[in-house]
PDB file of C-alpha atoms in Angstrom:
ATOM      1  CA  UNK A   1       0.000   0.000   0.000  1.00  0.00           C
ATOM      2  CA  UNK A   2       1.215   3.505  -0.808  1.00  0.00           C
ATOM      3  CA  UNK A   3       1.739   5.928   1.684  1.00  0.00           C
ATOM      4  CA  UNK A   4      -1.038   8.447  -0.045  1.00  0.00           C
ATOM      5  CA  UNK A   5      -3.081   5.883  -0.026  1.00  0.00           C
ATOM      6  CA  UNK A   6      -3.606   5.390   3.670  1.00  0.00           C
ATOM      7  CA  UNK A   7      -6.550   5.934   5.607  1.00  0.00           C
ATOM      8  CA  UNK A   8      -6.423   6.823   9.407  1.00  0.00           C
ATOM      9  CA  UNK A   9      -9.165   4.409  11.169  1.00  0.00           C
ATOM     10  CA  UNK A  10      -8.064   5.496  14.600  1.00  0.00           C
ATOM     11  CA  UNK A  11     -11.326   6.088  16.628  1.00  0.00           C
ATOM     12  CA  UNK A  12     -12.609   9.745  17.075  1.00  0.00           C
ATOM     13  CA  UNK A  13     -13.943  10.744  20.230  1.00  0.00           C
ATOM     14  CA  UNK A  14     -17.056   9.434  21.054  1.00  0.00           C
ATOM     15  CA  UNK A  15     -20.045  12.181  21.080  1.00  0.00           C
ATOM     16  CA  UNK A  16     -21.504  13.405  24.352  1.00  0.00           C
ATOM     17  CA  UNK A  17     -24.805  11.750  24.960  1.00  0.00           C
ATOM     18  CA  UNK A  18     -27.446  11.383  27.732  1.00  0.00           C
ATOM     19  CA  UNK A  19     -26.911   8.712  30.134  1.00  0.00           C
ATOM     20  CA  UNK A  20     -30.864   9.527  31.615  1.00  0.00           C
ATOM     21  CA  UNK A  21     -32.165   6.038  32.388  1.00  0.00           C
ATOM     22  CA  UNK A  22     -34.852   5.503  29.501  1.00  0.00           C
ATOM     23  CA  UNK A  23     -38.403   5.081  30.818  1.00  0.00           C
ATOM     24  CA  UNK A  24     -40.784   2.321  29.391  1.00  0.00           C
ATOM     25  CA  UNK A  25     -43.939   4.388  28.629  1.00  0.00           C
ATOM     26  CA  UNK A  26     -41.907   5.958  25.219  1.00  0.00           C
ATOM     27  CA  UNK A  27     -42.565   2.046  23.993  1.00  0.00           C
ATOM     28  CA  UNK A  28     -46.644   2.390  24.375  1.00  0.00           C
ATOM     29  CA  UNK A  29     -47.766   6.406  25.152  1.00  0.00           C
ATOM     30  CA  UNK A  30     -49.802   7.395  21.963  1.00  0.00           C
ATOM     31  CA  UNK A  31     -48.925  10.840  23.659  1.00  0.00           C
ATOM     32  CA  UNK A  32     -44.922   9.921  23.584  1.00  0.00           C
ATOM     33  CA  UNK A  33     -45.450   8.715  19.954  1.00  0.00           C
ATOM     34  CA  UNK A  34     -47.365  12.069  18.556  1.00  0.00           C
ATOM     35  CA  UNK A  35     -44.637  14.331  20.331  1.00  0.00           C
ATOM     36  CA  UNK A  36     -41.502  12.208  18.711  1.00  0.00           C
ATOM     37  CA  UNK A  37     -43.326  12.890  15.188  1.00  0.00           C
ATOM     38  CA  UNK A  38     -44.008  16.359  15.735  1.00  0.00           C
ATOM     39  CA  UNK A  39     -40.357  17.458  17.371  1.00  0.00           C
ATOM     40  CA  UNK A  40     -37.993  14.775  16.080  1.00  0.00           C
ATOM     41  CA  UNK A  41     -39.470  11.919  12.784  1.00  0.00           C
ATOM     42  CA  UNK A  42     -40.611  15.354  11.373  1.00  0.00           C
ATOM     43  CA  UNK A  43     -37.406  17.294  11.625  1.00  0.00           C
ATOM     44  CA  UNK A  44     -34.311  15.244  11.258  1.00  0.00           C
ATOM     45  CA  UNK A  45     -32.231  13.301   8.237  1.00  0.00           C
ATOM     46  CA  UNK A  46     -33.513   9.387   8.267  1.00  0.00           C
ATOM     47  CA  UNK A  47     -32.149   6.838   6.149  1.00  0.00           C
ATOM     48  CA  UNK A  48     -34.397   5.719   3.203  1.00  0.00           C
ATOM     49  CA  UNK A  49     -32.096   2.845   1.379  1.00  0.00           C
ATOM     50  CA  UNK A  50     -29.278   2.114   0.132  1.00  0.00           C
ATOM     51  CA  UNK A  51     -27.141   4.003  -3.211  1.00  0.00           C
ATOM     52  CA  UNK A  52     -26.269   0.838  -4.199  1.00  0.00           C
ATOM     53  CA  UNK A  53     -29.922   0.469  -5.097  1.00  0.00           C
ATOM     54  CA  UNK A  54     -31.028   3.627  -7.586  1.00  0.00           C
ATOM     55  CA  UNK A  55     -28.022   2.560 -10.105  1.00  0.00           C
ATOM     56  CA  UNK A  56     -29.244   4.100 -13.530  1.00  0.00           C
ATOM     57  CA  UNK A  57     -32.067   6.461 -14.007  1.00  0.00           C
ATOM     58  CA  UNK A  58     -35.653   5.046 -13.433  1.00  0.00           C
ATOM     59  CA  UNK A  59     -34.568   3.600 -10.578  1.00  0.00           C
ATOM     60  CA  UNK A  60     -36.875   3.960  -7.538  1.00  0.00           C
ATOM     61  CA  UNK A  61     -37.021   2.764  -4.196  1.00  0.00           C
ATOM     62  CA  UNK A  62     -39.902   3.237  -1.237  1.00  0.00           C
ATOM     63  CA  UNK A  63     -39.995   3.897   2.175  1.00  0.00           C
ATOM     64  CA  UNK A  64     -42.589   4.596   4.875  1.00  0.00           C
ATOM     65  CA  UNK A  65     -41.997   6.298   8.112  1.00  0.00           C
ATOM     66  CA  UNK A  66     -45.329   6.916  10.723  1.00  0.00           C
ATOM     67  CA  UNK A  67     -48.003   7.760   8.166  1.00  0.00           C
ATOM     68  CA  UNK A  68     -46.060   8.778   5.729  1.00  0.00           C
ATOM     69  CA  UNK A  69     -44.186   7.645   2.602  1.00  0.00           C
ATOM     70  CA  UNK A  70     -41.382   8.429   0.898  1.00  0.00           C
ATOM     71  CA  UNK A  71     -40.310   7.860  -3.026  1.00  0.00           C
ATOM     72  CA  UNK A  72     -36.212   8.185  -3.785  1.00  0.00           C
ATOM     73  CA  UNK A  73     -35.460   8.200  -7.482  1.00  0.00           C
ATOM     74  CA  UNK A  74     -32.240   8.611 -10.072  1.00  0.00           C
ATOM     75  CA  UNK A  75     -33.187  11.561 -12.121  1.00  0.00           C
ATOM     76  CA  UNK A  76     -32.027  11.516 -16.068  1.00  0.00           C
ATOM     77  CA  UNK A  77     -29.029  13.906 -14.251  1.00  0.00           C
ATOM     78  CA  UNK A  78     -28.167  11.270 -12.546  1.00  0.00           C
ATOM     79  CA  UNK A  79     -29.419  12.895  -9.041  1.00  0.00           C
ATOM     80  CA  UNK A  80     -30.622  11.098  -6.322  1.00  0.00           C
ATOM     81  CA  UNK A  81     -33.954  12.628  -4.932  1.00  0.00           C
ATOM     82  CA  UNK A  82     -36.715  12.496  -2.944  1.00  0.00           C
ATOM     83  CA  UNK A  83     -40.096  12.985  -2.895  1.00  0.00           C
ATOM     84  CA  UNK A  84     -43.366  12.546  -1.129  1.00  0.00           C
ATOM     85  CA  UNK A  85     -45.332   9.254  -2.541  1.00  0.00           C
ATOM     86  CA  UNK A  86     -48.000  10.968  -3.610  1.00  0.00           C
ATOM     87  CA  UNK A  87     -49.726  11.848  -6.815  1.00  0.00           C
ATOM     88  CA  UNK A  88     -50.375  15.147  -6.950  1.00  0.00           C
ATOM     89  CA  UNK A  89     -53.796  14.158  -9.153  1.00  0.00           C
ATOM     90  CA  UNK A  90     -55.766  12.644  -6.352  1.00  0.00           C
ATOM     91  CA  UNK A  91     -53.183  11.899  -3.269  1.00  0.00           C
ATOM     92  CA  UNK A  92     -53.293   8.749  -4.146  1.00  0.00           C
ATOM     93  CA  UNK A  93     -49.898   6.251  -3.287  1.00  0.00           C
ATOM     94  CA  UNK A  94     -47.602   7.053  -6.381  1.00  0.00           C
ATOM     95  CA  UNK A  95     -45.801   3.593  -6.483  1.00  0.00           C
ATOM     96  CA  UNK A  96     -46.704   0.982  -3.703  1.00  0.00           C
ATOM     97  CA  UNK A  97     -43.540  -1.143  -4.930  1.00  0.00           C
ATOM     98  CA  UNK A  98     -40.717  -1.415  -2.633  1.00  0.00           C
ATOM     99  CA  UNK A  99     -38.299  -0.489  -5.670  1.00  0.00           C
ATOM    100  CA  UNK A 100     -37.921  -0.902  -9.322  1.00  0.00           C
ATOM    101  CA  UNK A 101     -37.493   1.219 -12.349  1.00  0.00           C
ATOM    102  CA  UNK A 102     -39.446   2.764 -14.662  1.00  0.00           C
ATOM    103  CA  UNK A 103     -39.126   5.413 -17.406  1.00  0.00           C
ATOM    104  CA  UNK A 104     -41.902   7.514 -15.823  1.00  0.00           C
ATOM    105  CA  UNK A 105     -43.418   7.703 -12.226  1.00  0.00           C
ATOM    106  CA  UNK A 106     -47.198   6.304 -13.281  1.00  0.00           C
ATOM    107  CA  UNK A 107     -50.046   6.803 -10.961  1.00  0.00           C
ATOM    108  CA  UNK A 108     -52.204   3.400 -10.964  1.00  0.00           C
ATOM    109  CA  UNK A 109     -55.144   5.128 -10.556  1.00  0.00           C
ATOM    110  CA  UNK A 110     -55.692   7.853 -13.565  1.00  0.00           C
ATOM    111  CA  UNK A 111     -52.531   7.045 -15.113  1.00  0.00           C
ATOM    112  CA  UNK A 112     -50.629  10.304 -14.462  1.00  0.00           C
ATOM    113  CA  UNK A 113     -46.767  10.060 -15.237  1.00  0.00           C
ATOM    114  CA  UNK A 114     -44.256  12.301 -13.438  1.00  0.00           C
ATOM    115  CA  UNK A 115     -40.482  12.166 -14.902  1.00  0.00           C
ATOM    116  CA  UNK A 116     -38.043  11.053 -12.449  1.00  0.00           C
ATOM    117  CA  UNK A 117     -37.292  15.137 -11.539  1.00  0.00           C
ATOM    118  CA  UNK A 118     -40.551  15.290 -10.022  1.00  0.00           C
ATOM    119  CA  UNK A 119     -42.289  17.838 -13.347  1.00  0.00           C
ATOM    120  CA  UNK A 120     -45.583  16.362 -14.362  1.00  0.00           C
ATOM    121  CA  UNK A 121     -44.655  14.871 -17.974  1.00  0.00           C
ATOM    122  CA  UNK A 122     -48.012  12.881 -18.873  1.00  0.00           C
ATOM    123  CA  UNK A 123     -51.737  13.355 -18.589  1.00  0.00           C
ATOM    124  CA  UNK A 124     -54.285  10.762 -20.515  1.00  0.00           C
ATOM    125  CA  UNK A 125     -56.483  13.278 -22.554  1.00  0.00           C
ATOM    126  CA  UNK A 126     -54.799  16.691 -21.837  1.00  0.00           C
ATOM    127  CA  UNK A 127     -57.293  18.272 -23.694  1.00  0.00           C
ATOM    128  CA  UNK A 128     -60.376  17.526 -21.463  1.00  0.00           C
ATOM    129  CA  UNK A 129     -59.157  19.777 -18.461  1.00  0.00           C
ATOM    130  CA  UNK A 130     -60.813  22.735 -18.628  1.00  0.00           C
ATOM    131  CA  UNK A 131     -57.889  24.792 -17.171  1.00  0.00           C
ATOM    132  CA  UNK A 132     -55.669  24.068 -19.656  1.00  0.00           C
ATOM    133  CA  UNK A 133     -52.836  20.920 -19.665  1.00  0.00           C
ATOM    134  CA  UNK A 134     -51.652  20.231 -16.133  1.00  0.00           C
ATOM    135  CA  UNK A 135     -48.499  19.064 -17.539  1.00  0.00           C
ATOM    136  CA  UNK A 136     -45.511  21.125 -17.023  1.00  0.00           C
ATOM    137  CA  UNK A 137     -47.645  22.618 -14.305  1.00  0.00           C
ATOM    138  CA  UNK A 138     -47.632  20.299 -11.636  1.00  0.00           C
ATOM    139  CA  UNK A 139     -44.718  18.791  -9.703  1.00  0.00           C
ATOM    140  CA  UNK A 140     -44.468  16.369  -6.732  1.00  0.00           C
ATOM    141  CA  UNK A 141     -43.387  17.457  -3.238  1.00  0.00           C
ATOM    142  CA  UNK A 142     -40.085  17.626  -3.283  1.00  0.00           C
ATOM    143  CA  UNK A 143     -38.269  17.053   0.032  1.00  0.00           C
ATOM    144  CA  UNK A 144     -34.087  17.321   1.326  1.00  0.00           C
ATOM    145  CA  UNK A 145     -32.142  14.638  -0.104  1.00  0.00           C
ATOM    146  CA  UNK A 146     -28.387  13.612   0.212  1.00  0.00           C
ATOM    147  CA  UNK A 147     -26.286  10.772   0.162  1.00  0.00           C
ATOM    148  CA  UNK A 148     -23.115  10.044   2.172  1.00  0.00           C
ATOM    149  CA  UNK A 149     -21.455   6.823   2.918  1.00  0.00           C
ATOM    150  CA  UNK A 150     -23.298   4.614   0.560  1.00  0.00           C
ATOM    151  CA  UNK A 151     -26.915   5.615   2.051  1.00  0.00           C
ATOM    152  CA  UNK A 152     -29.774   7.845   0.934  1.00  0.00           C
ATOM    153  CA  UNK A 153     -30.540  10.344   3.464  1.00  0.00           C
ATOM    154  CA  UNK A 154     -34.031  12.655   3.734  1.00  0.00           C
ATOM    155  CA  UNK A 155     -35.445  15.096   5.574  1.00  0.00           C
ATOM    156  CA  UNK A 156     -39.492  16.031   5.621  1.00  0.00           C
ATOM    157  CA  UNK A 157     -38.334  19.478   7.208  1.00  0.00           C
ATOM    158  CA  UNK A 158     -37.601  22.152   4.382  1.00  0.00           C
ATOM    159  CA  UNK A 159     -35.487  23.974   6.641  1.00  0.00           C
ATOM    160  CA  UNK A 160     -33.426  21.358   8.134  1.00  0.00           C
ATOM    161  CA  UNK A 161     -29.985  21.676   8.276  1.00  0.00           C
ATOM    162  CA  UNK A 162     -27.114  20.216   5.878  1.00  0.00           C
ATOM    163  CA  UNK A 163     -26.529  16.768   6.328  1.00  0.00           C
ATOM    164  CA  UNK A 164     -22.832  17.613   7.176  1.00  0.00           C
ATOM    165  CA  UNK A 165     -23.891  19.893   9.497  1.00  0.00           C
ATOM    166  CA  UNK A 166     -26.415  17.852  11.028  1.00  0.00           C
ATOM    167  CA  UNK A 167     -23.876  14.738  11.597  1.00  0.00           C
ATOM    168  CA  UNK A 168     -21.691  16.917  12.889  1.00  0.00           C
ATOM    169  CA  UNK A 169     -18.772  14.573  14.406  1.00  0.00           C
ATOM    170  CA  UNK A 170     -20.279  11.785  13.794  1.00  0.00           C
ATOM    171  CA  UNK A 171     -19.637  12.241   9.922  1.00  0.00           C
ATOM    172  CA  UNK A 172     -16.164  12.260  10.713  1.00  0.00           C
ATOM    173  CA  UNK A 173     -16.473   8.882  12.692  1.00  0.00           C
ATOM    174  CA  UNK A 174     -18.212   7.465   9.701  1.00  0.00           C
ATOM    175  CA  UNK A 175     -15.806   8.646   7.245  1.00  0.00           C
ATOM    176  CA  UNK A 176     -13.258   6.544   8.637  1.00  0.00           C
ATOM    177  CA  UNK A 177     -14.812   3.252   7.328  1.00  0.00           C
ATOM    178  CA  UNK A 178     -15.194   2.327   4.136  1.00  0.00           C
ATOM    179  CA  UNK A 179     -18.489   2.199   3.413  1.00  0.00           C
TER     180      UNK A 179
END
């Protein structure tokens, strides 16, 4: 191994956490559950999948957190993003499949296709909407997306901070593996 091409897996410092015993009632309380999702499931960067699994463009994969779920897709760019799983036609669930690929985002239900960058792309009979083609108009609910050490990361909070910043020191921790 060349000297340049050594990596330093000495352990960082571990992070300052609680050491507050943790009390059994966060496992049942509907009250404990409804204040998690509002102040932390709502706010922070989760994990939806792996890279490893959007490879080319069309790829898609699913996740569901609380009532929620999530749709992660390789756009034409070759980005990875995120959006809600919902079509924006009637709120139905977008794709109920765990993952695949497809060349558009089709709605089972009216047959709506979004393109992989979120932009409505298809409508069947465009011309019978009496406001005019939704296409071009309408996009799905885009939400924070990253990926770092071989995971997809989201965030349902607009405002949430970078992913860097968020991790903090434990990026560094991570980046010492290869993942």
């Amino acid at each position: 191994m060349f000297e340049s091409e050594w990596i330093d897996t000495k352990k960082v410092p571990d992070p300052k956490l609680g050491d507050d015993p943790i009390s059994g009632h966060r496992y049942y309380s509907k009250e404990f559950m409804e204040k998690e999702w509002d102040k932390l499931w709502t706010k922070v960067w989760l994990i939806a999948g792996l890279e490893s699994q959007l490879k080319k463009t069309g790829d898609f994969i699913t996740c569901d957190i609380g009532p929620e779920s999530i749709l992660c897709t390789k756009d034409k760019s070759g980005k990875v993003k995120a959006f809600y799983n919902v079509c924006q036609h009637r709120g139905n669930i977008l794709k109920h499949e765990e993952q695949g690929n497809e060349k558009f985002l089709t709605c089972k239900y009216h047959g709506w296709k979004f393109s992989h960058d979120g932009e409505l792309a298809r409508v069947p009979a465009p011309e019978d909407y009496p406001q005019g083609n939704p296409c071009g108009k309408l996009r799905l609910v885009e939400i924070p997306c990253e990926t770092f050490a071989g995971f997809i990361w989201y965030s349902m909070d607009p405002n949430v901070k970078s992913l860097d910043e968020y991790l903090g020191t434990v990026k560094q921790q991570i980046e010492r593996y290869n993942m």
